[in-house]
Short mmCIF file of C-alpha atoms and ligand atoms in Angstrom, two decimals:
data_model
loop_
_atom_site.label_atom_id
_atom_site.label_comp_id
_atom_site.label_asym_id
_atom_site.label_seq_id
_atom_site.Cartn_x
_atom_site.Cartn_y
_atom_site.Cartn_z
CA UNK A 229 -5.13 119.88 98.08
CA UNK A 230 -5.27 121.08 94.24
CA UNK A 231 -4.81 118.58 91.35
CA UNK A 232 -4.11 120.81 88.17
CA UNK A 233 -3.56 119.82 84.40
CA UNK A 234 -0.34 120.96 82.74
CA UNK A 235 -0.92 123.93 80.68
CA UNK A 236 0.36 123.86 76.86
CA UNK A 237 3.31 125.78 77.61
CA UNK A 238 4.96 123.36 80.00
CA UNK A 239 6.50 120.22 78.02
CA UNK A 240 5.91 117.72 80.86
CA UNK A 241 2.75 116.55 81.83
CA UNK A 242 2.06 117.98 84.90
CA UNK A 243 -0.36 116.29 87.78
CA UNK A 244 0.25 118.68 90.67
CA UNK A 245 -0.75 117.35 94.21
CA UNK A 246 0.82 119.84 96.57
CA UNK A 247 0.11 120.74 100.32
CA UNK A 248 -0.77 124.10 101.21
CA UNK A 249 2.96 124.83 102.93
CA UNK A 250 4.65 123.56 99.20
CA UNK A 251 4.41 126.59 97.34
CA UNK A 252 7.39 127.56 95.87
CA UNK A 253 9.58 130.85 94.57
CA UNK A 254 9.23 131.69 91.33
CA UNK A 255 12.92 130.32 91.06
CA UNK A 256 12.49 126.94 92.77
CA UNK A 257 8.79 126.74 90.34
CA UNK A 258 10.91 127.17 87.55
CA UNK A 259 13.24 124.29 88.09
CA UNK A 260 10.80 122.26 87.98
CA UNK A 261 8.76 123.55 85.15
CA UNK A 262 11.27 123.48 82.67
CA UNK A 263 14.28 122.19 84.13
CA UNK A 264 16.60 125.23 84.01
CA UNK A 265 17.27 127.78 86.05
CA UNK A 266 16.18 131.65 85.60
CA UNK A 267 13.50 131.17 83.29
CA UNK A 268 11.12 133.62 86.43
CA UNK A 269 9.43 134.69 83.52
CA UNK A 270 7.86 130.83 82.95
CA UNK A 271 7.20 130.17 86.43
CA UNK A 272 5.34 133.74 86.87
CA UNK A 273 3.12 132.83 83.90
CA UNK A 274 3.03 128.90 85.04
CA UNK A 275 1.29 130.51 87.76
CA UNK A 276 -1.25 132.90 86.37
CA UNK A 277 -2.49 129.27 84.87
CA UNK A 278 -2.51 128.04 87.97
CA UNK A 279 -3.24 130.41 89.84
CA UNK A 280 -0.46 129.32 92.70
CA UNK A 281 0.14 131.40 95.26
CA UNK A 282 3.67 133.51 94.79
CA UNK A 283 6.38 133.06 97.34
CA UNK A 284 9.27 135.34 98.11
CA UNK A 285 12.36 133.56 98.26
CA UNK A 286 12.68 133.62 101.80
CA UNK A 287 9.89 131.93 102.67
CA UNK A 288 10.14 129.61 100.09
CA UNK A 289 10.26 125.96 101.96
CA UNK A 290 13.16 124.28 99.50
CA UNK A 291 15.41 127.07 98.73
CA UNK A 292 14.86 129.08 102.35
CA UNK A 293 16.21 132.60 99.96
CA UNK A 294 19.79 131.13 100.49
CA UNK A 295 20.49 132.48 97.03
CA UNK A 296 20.65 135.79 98.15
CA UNK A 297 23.82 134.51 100.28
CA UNK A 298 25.14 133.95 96.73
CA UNK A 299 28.00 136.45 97.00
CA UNK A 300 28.88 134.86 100.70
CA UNK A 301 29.24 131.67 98.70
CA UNK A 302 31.43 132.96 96.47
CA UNK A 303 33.68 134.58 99.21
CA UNK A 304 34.47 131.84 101.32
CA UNK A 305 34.82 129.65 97.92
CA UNK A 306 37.40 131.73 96.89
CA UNK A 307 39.37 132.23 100.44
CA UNK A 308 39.54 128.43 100.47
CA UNK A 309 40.47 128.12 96.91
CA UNK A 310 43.42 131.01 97.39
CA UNK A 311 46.57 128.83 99.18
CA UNK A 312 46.22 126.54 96.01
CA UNK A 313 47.78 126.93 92.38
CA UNK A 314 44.76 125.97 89.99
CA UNK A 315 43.87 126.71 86.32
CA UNK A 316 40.87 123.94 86.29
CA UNK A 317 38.22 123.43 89.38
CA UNK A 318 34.92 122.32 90.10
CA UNK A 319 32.55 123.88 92.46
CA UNK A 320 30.03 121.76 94.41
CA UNK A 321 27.24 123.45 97.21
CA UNK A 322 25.40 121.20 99.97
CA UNK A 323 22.23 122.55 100.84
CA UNK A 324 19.92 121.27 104.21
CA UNK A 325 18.72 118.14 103.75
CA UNK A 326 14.89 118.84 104.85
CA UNK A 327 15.20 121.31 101.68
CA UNK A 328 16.60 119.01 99.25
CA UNK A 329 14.39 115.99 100.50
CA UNK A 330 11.26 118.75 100.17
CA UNK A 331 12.58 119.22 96.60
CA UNK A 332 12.65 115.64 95.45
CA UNK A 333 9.08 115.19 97.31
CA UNK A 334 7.95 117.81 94.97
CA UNK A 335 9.60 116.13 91.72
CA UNK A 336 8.14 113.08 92.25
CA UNK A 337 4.66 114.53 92.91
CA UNK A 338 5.10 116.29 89.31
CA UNK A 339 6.39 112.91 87.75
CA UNK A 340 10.01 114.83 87.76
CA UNK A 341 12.04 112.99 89.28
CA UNK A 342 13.74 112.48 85.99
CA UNK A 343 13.75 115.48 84.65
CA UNK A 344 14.24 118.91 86.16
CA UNK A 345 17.17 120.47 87.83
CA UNK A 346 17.79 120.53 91.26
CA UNK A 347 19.04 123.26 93.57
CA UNK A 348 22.29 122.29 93.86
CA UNK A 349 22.25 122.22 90.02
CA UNK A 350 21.18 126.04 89.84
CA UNK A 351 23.60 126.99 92.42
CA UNK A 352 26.93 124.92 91.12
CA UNK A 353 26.29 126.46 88.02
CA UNK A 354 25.97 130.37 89.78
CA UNK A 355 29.12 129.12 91.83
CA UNK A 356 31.05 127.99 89.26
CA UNK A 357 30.86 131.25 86.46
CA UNK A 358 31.63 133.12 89.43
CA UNK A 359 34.64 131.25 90.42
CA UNK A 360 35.53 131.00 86.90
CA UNK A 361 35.54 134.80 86.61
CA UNK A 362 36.86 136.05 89.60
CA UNK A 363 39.97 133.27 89.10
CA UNK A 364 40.66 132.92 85.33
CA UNK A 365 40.28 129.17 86.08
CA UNK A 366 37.94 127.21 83.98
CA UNK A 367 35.17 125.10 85.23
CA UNK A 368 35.62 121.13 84.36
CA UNK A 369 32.07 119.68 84.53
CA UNK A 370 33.62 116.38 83.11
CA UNK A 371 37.16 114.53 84.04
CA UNK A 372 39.46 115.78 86.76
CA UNK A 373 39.56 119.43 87.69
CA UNK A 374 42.59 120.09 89.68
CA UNK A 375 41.20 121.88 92.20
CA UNK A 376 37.30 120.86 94.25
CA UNK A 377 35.62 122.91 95.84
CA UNK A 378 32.67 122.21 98.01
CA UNK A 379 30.54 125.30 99.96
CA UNK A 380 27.52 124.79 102.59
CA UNK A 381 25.38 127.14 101.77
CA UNK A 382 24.07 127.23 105.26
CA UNK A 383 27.23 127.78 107.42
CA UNK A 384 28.79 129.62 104.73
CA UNK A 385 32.04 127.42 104.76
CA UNK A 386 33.86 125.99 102.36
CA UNK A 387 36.29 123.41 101.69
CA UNK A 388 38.81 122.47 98.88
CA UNK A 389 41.05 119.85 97.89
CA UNK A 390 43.55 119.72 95.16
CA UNK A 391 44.11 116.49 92.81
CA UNK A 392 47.81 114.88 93.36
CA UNK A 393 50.24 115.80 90.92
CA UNK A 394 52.50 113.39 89.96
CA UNK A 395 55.88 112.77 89.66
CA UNK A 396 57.76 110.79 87.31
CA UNK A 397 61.45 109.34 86.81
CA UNK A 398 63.92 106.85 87.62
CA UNK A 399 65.28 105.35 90.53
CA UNK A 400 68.60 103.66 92.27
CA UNK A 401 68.67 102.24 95.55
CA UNK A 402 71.91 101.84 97.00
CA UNK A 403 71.36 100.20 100.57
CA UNK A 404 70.45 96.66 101.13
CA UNK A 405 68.70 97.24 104.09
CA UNK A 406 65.79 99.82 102.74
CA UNK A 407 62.76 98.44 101.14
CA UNK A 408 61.55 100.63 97.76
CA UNK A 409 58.07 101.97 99.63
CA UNK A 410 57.08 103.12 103.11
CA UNK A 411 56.68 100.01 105.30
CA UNK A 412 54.05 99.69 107.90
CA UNK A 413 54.29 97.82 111.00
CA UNK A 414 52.21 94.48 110.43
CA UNK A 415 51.33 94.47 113.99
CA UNK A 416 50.16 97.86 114.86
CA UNK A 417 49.54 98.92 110.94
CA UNK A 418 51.13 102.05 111.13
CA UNK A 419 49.86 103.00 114.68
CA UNK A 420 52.82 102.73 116.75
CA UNK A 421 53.06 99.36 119.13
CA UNK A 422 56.51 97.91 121.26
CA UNK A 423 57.69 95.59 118.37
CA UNK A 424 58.27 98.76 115.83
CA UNK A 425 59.21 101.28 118.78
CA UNK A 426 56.18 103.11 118.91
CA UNK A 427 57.60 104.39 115.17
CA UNK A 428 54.33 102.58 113.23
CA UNK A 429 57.04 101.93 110.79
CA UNK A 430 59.13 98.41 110.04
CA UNK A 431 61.71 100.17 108.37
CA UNK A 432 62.60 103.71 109.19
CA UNK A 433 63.66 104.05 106.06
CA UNK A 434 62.59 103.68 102.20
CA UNK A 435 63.29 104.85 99.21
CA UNK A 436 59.68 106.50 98.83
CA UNK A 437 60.59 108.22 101.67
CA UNK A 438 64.16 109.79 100.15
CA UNK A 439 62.04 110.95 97.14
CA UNK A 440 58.76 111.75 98.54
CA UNK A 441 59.80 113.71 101.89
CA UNK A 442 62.09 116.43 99.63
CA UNK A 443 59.37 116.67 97.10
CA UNK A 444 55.71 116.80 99.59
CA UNK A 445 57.54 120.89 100.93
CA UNK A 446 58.13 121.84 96.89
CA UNK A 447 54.43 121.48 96.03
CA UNK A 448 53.16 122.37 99.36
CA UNK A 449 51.59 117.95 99.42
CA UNK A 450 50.02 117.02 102.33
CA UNK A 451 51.24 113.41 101.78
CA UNK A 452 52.41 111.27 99.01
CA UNK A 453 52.52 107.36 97.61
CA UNK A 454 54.88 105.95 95.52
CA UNK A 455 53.83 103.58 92.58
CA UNK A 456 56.48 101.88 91.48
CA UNK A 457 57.44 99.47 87.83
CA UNK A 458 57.89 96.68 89.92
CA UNK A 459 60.16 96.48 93.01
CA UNK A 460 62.95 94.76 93.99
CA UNK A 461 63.96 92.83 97.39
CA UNK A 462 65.04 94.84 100.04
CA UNK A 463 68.45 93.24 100.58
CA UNK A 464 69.00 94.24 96.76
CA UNK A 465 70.16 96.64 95.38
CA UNK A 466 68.89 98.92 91.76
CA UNK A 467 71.53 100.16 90.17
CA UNK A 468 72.33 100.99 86.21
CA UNK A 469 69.72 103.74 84.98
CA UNK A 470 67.56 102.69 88.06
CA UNK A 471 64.27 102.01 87.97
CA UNK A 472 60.85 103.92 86.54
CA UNK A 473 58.48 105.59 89.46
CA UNK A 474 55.70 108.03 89.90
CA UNK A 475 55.44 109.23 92.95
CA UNK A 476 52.29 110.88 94.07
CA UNK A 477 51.60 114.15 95.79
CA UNK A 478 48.66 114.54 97.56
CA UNK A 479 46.84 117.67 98.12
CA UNK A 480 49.30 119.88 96.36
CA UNK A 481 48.83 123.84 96.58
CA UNK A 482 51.45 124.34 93.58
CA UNK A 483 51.19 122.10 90.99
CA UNK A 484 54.30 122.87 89.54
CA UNK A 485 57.87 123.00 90.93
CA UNK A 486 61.91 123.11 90.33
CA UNK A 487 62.23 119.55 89.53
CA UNK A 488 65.65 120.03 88.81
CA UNK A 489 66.11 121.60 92.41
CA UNK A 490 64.44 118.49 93.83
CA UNK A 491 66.41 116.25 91.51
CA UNK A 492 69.70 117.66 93.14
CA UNK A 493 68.14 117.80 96.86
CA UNK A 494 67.47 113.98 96.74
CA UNK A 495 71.33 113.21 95.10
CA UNK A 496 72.69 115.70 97.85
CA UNK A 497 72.01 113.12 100.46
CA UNK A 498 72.43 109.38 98.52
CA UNK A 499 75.48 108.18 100.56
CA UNK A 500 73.33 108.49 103.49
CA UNK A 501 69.51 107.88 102.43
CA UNK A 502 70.41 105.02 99.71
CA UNK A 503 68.62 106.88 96.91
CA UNK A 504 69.20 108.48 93.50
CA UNK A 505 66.81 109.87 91.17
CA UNK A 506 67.22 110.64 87.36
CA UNK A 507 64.88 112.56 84.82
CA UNK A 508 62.32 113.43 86.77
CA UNK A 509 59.51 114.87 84.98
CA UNK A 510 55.59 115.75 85.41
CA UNK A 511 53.53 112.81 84.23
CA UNK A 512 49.89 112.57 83.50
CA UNK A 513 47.30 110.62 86.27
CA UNK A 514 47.05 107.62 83.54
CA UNK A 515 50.83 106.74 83.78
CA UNK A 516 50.19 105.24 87.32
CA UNK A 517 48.70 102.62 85.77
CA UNK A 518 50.93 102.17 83.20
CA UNK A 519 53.72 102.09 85.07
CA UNK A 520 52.32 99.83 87.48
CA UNK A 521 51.10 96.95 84.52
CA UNK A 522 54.45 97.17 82.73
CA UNK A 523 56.11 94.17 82.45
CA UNK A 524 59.83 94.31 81.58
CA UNK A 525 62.68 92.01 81.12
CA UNK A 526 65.36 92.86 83.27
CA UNK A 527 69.07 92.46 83.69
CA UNK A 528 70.67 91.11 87.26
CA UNK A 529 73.92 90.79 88.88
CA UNK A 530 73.79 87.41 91.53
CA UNK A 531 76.60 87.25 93.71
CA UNK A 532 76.80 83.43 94.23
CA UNK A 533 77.79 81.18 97.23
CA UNK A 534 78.50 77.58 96.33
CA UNK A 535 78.73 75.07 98.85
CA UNK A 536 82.23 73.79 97.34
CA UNK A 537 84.49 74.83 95.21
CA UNK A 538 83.14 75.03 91.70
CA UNK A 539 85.73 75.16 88.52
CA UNK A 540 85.28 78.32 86.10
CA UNK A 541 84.82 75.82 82.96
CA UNK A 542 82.19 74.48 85.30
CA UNK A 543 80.44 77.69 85.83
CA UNK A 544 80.89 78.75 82.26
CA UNK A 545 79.26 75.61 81.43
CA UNK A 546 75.89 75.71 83.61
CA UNK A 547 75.36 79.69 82.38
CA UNK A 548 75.67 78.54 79.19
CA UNK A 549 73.43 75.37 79.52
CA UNK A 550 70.61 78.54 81.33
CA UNK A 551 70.53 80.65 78.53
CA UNK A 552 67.79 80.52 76.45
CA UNK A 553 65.54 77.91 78.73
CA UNK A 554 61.81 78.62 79.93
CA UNK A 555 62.12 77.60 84.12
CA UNK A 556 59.49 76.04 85.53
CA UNK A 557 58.81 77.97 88.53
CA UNK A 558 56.91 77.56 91.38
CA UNK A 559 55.56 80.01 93.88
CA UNK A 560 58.45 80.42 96.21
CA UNK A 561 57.38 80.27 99.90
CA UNK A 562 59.16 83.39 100.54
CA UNK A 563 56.21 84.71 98.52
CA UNK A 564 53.27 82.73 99.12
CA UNK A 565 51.55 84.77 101.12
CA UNK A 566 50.74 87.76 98.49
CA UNK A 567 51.07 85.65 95.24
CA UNK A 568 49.14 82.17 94.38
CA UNK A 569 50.95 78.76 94.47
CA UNK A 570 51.09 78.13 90.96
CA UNK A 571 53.76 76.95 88.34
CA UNK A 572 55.35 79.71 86.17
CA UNK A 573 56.97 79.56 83.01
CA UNK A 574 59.91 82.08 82.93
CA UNK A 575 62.54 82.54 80.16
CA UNK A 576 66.16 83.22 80.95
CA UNK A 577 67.63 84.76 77.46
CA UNK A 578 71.07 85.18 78.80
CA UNK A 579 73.23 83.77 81.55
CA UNK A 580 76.93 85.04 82.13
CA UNK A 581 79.19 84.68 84.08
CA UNK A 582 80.64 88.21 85.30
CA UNK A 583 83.49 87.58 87.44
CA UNK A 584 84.91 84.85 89.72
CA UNK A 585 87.21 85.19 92.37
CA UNK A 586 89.23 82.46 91.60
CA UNK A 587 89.26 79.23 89.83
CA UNK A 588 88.04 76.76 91.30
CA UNK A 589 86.47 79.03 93.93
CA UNK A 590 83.08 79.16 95.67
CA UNK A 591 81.77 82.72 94.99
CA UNK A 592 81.22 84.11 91.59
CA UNK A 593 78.78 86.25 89.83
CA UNK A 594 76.06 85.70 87.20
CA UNK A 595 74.99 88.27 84.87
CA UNK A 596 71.20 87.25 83.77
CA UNK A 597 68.79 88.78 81.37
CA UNK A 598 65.38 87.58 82.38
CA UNK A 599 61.75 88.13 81.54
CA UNK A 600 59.85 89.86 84.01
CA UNK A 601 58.48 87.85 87.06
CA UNK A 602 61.66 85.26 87.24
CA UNK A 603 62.53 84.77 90.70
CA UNK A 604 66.31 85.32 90.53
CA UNK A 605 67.63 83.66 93.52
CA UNK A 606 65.71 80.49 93.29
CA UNK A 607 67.05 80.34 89.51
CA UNK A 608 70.16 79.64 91.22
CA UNK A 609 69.49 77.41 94.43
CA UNK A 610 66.83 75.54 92.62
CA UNK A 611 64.06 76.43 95.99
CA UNK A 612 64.10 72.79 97.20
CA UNK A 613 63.51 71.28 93.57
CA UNK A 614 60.32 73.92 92.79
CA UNK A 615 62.28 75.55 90.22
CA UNK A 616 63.93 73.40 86.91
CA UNK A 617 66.74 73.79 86.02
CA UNK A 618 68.28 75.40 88.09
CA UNK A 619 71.98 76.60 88.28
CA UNK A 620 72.39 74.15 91.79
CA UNK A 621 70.89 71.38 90.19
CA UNK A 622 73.05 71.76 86.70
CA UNK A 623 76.05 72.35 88.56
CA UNK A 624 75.47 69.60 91.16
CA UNK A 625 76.60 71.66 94.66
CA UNK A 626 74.11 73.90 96.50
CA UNK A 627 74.71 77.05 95.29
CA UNK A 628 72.74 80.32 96.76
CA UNK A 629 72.81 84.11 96.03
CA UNK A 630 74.26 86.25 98.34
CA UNK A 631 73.31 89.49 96.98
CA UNK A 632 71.53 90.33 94.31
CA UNK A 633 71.21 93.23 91.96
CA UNK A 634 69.18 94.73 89.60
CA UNK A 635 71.17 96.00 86.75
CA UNK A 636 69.06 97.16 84.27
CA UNK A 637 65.10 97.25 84.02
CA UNK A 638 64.54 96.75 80.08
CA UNK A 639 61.70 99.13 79.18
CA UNK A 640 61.45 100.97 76.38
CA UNK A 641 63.64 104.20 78.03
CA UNK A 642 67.13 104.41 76.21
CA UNK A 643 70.04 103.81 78.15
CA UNK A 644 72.39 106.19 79.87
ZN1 ZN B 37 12.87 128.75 96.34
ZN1 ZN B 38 53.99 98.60 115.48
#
């Protein structure tokens, strides 16, 4: 066991207690000397100080000479790396653990642990300016490379995943019987049971899947999610300019595509799949979020069933008496289970009425402009006294909405 003093040329203090079978390369010395890599020429004269023995790279206990695989690194990195479209990447290597462990025993024993570079370090780094030069791609050390790439430097294999893309634009669903996202069986969770017909699915249908299944074959996905600026029921529908969405695409190999051509793949098939799509563009990773925190006022049709026969002076009366009032609104049950029971304050700033089939008749419809979060239907049939006023309650007959509609979702997009 030697204990040696730091010489002056080594900016650490150095107390050195190593066993006989921790020697080290020059290379793997050097990391920890002065915590860069290729800097032989300190190590070599670290140990003429020290007199420690010399290694040769292949015998060296932490990096076993698998930098002279280098090149092998760089080969399978690259035929992993070559079904994907990238112009940014990152390039990670995994190493044996007995060798990294070995190297962090050694760190510690040197007071390192703090300081220093590791072998992974040294080799990212080789990886990387080789990547970068035999692509054109440029390294990202910080934020989100589009492309990852991870090698073993023992099995010579490499992996690499791509960053989703994403997908902006607008939506219309047309069906009352689709919900807006992919739907999983709440008894199997997607796995496939009797109740959804071994599908995994409650609904075979969605309009994340009209949008998403087109668009995962353009950029070569593996999968995609749908993030949407708020959703409607699934018994209503979203017309007018539809509403704002990113979908996701997981795993893309292009990261670029006709989105024209998908725009016009998705229309070809509305009257059957229930959904349209409208400027579609490429949007940035941060607009998930903002799409998904956006809260807009938005503009409904409510088809209306009234118990009996209302008069139109009647109805013109009660929509007129709505607009402009904050509801008190409590949690409908319908929607207990994902939201909290509490009591929300909800404007109405305009109530309408749009059409009536005849006067005095029982169905008519409402056109209402409300800030985001009103519940629409229980505007109208009051939800058993847990929203005030309500068009029932003003009007003095049960009165509930058929269908519903969203007309318009006010953001900050101009109109068509
Ligand atoms: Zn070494
Ligand atoms: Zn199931």
């Amino acid at each position: 066991m030697a204990e040696v003093a730091a010489p002056a040329s080594v900016p650490a203090p150095v107390v050195l207690k190593l066993e006989p079978a921790h020697v080290l390369c020059d290379r793997c010395l050097g990391r920890r000397l002065i915590g860069a890599a290729g800097f032989d020429a300190q190590a070599a004269k670290a140990r003429e100080v020290r007199t420690w023995a010399e290694v040769p790279e292949p015998k060296c206990p932490v990096c076993e000479g698998a930098f002279e695989d280098a090149p092998k690194w760089l080969a399978v990195a690259l035929e992993a790396a070559a079904p994907f479209q990238f112009a940014t990447f990152q390039a990670g290597t995994k190493f044996p653990s007995p060798c990294e462990g070995l190297e962090k025993e050694i760190s510690r024993a040197m007071g390192q642990e703090k300081s220093g570079e590791n072998i992974r370090t040294e080799a990212n780094r080789w990886l990387a300016t080789a990547i970068a030069k035999a692509t054109g791609a440029t390294t990202s050390p910080e934020g989100r490379p589009e492309l990852v790439l991870d090698v073993d430097t023992r099995y010579w294999s490499a992996t690499a995943e791509s960053n989703s893309v994403f997908v902006k634009g607008r939506y219309n669903k047309l069906r009352r019987d689709i919900p807006q996202t992919h739907w999983p069986c709440r008894r199997c969770t997607g796995k496939g049971c009797w109740e959804c017909n071994d599908t995994g699915v409650t609904y075979a249908e969605s309009v994340e899947d009209a949008i998403g299944e087109p668009a995962e074959p353009l950029f070569g996905a593996t999968g995609f999610s749908f993030h949407g600026a708020g959703r409607e029921d699934i018994d209503a529908l979203m017309l007018g300019t539809g509403r704002p969405f990113i979908l996701e695409l997981k795993n893309p190999r292009r990261r670029v595509a006709d989105l024209p051509e998908l725009e016009s793949r998705i229309n070809a098939v509305t009257a059957t799949s229930g959904a349209a799509v409208r400027d579609l563009r490429m949007a940035a990773p941060e607009e998930v979020a903002a799409i998904k925190e956006g809260e807009y006022g938005k503009e409904y049709l409510a088809h209306c069933l009234a118990e009996t026969a209302l008069a139109k002076a009647k109805v013109l009366e009660v929509a007129a008496a709505l607009t402009g009032v904050a509801l008190d609104q409590r949690t409908p049950d319908r929607v207990s289970h994902r939201r909290a029971d509490l009591v929300r304050k909800r404007t109405l700033h305009k109530v309408t009425l749009e059409a009536m089939e005849a006067d005095p008749g029982v169905r008519f419809s409402l056109r209402v402009h409300a800030e985001s979060g009103t519940y629409i239907k229980e505007m109208v049939n009051g939800d058993e006294g847990r929203t005030t006023p309500s068009f029932a309650a003003l009007a003095g007959v049960p009165v509930k909405v058929e269908f519903l509609d969203v007309v318009a979702i006010l953001d900050d997009a101009p109109a068509a």
